[in-house]
Every structure is written in structure tokens, then in C-alpha cells.
mmCIF file of N, CA, C and O in Angstrom:
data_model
loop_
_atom_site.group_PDB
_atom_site.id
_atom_site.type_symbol
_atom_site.label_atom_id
_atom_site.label_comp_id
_atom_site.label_asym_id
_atom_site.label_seq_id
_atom_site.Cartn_x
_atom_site.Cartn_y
_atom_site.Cartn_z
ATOM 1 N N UNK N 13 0.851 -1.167 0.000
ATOM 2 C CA UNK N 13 0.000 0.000 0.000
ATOM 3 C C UNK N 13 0.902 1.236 0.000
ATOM 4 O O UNK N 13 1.751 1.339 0.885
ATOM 5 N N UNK N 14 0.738 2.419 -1.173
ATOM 6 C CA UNK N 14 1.803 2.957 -0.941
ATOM 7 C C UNK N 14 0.524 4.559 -0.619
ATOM 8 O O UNK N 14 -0.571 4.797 -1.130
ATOM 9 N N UNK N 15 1.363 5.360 0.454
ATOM 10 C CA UNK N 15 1.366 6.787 0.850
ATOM 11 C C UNK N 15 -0.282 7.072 0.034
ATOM 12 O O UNK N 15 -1.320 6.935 0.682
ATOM 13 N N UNK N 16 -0.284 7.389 -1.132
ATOM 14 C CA UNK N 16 -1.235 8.038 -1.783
ATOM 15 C C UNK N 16 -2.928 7.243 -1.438
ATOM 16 O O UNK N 16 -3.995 7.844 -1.558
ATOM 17 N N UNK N 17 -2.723 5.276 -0.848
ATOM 18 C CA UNK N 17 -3.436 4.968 -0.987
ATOM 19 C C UNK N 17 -3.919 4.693 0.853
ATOM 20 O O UNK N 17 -4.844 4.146 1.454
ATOM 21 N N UNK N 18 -3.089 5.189 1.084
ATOM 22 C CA UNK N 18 -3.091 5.231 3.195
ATOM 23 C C UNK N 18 -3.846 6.085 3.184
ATOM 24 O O UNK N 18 -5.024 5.874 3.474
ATOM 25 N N UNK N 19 -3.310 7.529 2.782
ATOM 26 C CA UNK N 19 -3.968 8.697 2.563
ATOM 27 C C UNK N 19 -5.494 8.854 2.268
ATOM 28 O O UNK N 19 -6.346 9.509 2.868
ATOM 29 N N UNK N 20 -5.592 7.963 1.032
ATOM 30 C CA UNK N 20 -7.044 7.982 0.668
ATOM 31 C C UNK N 20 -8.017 7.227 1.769
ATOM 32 O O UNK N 20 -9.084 7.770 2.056
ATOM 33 N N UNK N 21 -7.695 6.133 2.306
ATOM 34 C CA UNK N 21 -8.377 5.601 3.126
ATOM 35 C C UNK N 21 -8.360 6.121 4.659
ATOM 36 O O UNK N 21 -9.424 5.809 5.194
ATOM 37 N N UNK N 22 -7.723 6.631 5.303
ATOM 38 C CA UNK N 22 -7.758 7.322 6.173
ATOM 39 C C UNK N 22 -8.511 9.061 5.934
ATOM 40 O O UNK N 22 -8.707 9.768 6.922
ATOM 41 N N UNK N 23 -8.756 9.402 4.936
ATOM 42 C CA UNK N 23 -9.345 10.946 4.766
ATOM 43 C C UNK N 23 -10.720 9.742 4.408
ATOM 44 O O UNK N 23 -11.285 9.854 5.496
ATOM 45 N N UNK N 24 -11.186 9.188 3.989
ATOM 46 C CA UNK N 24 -12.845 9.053 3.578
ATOM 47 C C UNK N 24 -13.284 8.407 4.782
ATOM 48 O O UNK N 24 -14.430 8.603 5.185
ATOM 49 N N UNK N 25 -12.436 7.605 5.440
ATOM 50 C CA UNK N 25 -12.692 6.866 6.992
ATOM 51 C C UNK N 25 -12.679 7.944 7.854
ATOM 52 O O UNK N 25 -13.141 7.515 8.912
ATOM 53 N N UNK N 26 -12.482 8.766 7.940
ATOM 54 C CA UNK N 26 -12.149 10.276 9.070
ATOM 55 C C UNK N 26 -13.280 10.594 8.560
ATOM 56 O O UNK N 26 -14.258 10.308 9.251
ATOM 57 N N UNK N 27 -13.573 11.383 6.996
ATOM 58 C CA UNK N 27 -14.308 12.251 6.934
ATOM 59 C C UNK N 27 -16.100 11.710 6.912
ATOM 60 O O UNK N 27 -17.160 12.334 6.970
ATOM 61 N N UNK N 28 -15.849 10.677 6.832
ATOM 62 C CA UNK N 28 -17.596 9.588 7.239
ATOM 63 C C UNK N 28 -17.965 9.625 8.680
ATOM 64 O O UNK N 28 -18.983 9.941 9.295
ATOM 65 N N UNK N 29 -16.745 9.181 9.012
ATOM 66 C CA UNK N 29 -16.991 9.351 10.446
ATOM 67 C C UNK N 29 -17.052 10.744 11.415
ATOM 68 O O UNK N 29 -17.147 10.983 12.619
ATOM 69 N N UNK N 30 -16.954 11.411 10.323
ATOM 70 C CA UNK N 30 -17.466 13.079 11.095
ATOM 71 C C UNK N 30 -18.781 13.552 10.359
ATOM 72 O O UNK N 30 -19.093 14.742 10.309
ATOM 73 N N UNK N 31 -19.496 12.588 9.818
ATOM 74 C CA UNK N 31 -20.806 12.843 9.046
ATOM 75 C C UNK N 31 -20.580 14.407 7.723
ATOM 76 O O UNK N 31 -21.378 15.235 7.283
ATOM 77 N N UNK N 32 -19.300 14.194 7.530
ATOM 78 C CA UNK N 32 -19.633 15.278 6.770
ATOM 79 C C UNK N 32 -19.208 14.856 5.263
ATOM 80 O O UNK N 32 -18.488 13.873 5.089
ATOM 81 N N UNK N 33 -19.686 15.645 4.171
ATOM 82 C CA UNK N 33 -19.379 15.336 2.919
ATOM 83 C C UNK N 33 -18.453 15.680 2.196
ATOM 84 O O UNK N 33 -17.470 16.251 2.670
ATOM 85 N N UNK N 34 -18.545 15.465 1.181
ATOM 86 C CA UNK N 34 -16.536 16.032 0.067
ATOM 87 C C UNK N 34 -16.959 17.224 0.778
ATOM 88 O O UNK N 34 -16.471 17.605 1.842
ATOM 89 N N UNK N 35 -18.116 17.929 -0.022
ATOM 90 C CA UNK N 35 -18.199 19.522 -0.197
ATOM 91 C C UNK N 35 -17.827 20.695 0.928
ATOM 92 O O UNK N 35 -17.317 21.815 0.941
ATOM 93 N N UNK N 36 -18.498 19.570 2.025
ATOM 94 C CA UNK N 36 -18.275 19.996 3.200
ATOM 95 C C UNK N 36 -17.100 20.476 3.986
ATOM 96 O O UNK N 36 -16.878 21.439 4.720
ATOM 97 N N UNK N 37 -16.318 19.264 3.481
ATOM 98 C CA UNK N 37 -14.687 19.235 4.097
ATOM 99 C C UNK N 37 -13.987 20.427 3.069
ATOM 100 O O UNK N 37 -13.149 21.285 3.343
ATOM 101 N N UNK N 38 -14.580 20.164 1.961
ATOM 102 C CA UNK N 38 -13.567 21.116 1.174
ATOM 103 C C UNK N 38 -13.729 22.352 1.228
ATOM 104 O O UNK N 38 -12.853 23.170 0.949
ATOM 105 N N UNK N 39 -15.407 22.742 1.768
ATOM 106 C CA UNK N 39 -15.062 23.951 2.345
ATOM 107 C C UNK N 39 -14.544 24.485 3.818
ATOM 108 O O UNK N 39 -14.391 25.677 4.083
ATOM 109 N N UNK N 40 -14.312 23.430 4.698
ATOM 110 C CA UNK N 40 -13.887 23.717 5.391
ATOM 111 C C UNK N 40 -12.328 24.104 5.729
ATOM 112 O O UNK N 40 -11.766 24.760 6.606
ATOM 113 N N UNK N 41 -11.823 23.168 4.288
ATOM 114 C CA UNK N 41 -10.070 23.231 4.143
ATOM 115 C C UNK N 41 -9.552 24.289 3.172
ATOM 116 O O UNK N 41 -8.401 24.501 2.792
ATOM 117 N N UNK N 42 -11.279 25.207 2.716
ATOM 118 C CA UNK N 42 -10.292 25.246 1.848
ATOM 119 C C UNK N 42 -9.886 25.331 0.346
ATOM 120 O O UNK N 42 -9.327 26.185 -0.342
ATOM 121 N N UNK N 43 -10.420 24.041 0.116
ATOM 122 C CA UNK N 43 -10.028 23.186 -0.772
ATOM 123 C C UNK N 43 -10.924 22.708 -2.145
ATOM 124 O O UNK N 43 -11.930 22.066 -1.844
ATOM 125 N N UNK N 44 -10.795 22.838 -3.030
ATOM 126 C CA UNK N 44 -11.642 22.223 -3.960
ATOM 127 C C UNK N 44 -12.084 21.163 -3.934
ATOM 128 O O UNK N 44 -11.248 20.283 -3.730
ATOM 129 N N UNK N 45 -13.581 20.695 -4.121
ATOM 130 C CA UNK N 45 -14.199 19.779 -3.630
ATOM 131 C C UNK N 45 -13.557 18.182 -4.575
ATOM 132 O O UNK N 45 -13.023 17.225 -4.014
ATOM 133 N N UNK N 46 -13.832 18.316 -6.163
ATOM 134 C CA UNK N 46 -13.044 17.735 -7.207
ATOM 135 C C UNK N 46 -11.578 17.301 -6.125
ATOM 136 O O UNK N 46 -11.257 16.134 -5.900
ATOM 137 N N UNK N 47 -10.926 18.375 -5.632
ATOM 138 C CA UNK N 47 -9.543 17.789 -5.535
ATOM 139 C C UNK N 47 -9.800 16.550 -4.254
ATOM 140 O O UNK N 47 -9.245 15.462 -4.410
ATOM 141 N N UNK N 48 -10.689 16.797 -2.968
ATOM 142 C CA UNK N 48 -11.054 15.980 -2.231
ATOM 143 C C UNK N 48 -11.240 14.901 -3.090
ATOM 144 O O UNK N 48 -10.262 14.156 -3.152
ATOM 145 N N UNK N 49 -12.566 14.472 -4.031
ATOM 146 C CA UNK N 49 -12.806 13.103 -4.390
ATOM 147 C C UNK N 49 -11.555 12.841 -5.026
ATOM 148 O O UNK N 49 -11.510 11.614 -5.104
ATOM 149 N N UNK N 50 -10.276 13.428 -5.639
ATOM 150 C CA UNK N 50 -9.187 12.448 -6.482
ATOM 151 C C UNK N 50 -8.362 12.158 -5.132
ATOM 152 O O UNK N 50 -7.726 11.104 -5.102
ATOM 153 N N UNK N 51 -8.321 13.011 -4.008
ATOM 154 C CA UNK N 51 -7.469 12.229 -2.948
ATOM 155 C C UNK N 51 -7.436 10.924 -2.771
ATOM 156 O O UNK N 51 -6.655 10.007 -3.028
ATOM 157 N N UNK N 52 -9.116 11.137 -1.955
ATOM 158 C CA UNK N 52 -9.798 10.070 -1.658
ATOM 159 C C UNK N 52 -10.102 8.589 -2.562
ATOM 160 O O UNK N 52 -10.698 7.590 -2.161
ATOM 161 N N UNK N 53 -9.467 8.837 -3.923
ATOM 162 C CA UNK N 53 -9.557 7.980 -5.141
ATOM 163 C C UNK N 53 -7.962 7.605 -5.849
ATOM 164 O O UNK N 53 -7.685 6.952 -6.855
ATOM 165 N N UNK N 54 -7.162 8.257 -4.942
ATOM 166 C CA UNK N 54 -5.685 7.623 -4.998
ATOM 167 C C UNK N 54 -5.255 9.165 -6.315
ATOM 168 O O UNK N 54 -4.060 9.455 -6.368
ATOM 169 N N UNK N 55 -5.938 9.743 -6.958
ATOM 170 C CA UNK N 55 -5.177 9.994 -8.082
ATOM 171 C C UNK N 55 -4.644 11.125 -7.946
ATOM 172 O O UNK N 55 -4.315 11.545 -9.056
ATOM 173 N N UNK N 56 -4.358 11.935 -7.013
ATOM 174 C CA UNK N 56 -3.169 12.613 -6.830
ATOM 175 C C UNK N 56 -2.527 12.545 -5.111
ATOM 176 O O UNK N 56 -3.059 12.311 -4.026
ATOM 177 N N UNK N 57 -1.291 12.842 -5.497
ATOM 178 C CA UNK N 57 -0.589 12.864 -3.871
ATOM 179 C C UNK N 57 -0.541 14.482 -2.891
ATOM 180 O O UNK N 57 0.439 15.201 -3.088
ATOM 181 N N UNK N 58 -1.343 14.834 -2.143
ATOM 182 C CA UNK N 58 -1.184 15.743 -1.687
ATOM 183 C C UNK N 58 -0.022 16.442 -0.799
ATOM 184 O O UNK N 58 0.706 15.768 -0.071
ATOM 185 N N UNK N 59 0.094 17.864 -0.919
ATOM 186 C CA UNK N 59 0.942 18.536 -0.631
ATOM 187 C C UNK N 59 0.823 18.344 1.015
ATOM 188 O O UNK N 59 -0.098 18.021 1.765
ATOM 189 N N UNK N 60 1.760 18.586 1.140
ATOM 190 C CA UNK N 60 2.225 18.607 3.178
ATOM 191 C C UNK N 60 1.383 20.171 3.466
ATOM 192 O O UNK N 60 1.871 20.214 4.596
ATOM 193 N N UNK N 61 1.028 20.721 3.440
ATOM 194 C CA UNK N 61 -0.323 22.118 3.606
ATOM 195 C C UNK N 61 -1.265 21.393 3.282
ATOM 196 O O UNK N 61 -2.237 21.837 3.894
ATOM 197 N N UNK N 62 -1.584 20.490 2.651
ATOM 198 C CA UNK N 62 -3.358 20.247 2.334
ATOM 199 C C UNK N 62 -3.450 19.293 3.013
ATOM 200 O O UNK N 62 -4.537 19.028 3.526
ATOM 201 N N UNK N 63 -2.390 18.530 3.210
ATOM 202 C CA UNK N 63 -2.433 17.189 4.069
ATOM 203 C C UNK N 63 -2.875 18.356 5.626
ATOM 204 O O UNK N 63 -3.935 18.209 6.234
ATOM 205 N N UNK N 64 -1.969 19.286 5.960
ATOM 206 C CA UNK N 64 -2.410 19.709 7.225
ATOM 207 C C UNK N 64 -3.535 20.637 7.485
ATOM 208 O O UNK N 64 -3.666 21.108 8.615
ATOM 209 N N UNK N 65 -4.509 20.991 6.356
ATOM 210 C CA UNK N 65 -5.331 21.812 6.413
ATOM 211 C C UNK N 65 -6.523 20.606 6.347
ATOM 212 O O UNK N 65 -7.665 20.750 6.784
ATOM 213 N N UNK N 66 -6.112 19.659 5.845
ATOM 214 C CA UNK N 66 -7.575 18.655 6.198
ATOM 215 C C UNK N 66 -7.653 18.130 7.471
ATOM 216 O O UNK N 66 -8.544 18.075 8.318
ATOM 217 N N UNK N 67 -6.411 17.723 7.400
ATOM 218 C CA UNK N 67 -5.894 17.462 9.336
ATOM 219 C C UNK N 67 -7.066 18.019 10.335
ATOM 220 O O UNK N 67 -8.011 17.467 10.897
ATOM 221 N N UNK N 68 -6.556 19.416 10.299
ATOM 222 C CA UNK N 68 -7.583 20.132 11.285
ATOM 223 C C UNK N 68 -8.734 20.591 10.913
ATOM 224 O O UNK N 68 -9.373 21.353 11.638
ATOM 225 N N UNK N 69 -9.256 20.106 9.467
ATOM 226 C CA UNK N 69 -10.572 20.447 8.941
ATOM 227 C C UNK N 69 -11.490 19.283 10.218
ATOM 228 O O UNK N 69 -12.506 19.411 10.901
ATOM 229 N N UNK N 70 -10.641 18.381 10.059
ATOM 230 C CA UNK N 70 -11.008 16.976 10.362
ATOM 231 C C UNK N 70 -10.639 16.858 12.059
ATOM 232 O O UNK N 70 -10.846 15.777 12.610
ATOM 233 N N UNK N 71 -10.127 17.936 12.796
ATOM 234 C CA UNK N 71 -10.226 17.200 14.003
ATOM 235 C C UNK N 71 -8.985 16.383 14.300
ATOM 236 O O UNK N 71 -9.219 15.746 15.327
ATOM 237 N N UNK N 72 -7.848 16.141 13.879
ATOM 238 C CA UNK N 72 -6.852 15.487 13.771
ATOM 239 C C UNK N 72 -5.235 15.532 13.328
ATOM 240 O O UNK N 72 -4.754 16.130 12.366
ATOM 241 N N UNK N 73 -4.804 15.017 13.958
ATOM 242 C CA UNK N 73 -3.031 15.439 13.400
ATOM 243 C C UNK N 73 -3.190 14.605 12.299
ATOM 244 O O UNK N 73 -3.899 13.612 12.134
ATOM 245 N N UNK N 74 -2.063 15.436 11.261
ATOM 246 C CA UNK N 74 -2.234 15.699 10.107
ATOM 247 C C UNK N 74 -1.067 14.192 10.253
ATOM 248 O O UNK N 74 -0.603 14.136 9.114
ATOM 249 N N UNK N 75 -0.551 13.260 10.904
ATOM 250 C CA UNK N 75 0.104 12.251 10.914
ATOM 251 C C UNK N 75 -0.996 10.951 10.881
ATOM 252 O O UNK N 75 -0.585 9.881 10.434
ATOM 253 N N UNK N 76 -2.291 11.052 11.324
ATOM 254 C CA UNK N 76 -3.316 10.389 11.527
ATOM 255 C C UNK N 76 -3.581 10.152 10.484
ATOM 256 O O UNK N 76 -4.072 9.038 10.298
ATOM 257 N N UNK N 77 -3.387 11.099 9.248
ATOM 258 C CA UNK N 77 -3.742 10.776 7.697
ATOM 259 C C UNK N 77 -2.925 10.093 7.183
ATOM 260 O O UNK N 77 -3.173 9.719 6.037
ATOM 261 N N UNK N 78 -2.029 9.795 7.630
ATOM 262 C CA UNK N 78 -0.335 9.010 6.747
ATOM 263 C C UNK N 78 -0.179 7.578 7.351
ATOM 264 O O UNK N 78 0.219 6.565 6.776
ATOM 265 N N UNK N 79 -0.747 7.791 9.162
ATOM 266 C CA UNK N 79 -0.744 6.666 9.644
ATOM 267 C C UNK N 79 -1.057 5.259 8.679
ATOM 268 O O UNK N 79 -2.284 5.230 8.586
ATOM 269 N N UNK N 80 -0.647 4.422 8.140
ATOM 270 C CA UNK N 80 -0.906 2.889 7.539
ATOM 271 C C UNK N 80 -2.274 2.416 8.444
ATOM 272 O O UNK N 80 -2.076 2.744 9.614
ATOM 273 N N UNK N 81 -3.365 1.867 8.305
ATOM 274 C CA UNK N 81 -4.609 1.620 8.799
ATOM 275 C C UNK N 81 -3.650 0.448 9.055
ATOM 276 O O UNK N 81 -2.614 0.072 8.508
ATOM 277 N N UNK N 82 -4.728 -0.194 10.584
ATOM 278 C CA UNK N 82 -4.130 -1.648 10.548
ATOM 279 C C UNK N 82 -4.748 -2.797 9.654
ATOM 280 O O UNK N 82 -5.791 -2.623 9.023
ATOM 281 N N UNK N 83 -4.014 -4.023 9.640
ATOM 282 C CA UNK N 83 -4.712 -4.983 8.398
ATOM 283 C C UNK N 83 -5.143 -5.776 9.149
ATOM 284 O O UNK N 83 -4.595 -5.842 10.249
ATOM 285 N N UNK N 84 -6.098 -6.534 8.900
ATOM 286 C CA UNK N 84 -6.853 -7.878 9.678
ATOM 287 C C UNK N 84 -5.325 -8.956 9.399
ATOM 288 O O UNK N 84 -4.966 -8.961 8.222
ATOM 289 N N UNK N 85 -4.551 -9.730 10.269
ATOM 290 C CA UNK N 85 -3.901 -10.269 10.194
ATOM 291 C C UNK N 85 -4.104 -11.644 10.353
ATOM 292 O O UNK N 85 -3.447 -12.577 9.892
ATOM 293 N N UNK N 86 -5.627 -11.651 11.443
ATOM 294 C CA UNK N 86 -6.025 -12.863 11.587
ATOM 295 C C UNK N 86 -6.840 -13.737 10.401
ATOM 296 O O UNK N 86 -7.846 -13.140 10.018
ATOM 297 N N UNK N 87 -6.630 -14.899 9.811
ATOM 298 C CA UNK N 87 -7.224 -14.989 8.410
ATOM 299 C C UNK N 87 -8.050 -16.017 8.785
ATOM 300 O O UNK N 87 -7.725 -16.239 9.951
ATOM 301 N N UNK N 88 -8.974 -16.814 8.465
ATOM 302 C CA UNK N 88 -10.098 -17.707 9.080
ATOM 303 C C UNK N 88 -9.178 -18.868 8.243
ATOM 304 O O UNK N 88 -8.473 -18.391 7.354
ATOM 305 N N UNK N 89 -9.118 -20.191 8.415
ATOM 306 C CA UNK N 89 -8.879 -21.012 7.939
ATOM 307 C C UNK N 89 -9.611 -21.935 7.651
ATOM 308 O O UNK N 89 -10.336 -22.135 8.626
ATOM 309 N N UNK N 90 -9.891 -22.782 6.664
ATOM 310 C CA UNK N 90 -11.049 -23.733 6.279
ATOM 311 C C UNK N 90 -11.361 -24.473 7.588
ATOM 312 O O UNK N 90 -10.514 -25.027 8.290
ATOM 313 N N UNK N 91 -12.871 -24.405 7.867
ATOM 314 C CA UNK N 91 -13.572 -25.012 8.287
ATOM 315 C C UNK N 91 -13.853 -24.362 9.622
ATOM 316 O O UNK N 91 -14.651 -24.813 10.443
ATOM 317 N N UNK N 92 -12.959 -23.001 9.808
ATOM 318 C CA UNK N 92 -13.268 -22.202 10.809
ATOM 319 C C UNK N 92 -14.874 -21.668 10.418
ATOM 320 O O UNK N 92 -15.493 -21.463 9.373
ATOM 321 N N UNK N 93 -15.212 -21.553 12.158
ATOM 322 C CA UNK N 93 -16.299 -21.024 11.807
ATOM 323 C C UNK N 93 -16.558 -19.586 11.820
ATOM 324 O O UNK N 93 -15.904 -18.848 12.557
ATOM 325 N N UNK N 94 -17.654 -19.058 10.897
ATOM 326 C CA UNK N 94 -17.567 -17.396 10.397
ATOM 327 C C UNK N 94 -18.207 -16.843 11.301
ATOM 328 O O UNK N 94 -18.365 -15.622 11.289
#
């Protein structure tokens, strides 16, 4: 998983969980709403200012966005039950 795609999943997981929308955040950062959905969609890498202006759009150090999510490590093995 590289940077651009941590990024994306940590800004749409933050910004759901603050009930608010692209438009919302992007006016709160700032920010063009368009540029929110390509974050959030891997297709561009944001600048260290937008990374920290969503940061605190969002309630959060702007390291919380870079943080790697954790991975389910535990994997079920046949015949485990679901």
C-alpha cells in the first residue's frame, strides 16, 4: 500500500466518520471539492499544507492521515467457523 493509498483511506474513513461530505470538508479546508474526491480515489498525492489543512478540517493530526490503517492479520482457515 503505498502513501497516496493510506492517505485515501484514512481521509474518507475520518471524513464519514465526522458525518460530513466532500463539499463539506472542502469547504472547510479550503479546498476544492473535485480535488477531495481524487485524494480520496488515490489519483493525486497531496501537498504537506493540504495534508495539514484537512488534518484540522477533520479534528486530527495531520500524521493520523499518513498513519498505515491496521490490516486484519487474523485470516479464518477452512472449516473455521464465520
Amino acid at each position: 500500500m503505498d502513501i497516496r493509498e493510506i492517505l485515501a483511506i484514512n481521509l474518507r474513513r475520518l471524513r464519514q466518520a465526522r458525518g460530513l461530505s466532500q463539499e463539506e470538508l472542502a469547504h472547510r479546508a479550503e479546498i476544492d471539492r473535485t480535488y477531495i474526491s481524487a485524494l480520496e480515489r488515490s489519483v493525486y498525492a497531496a501537498g504537506i499544507d493540504v495534508v495539514d489543512r484537512l488534518a484540522r478540517s477533520l479534528g486530527v493530526e495531520a500524521a493520523d492521515l499518513l498513519t498505515r490503517p491496521p490490516t486484519n492479520s487474523k485470516k479464518k482457515t477452512r472449516g473455521q467457523a464465520e
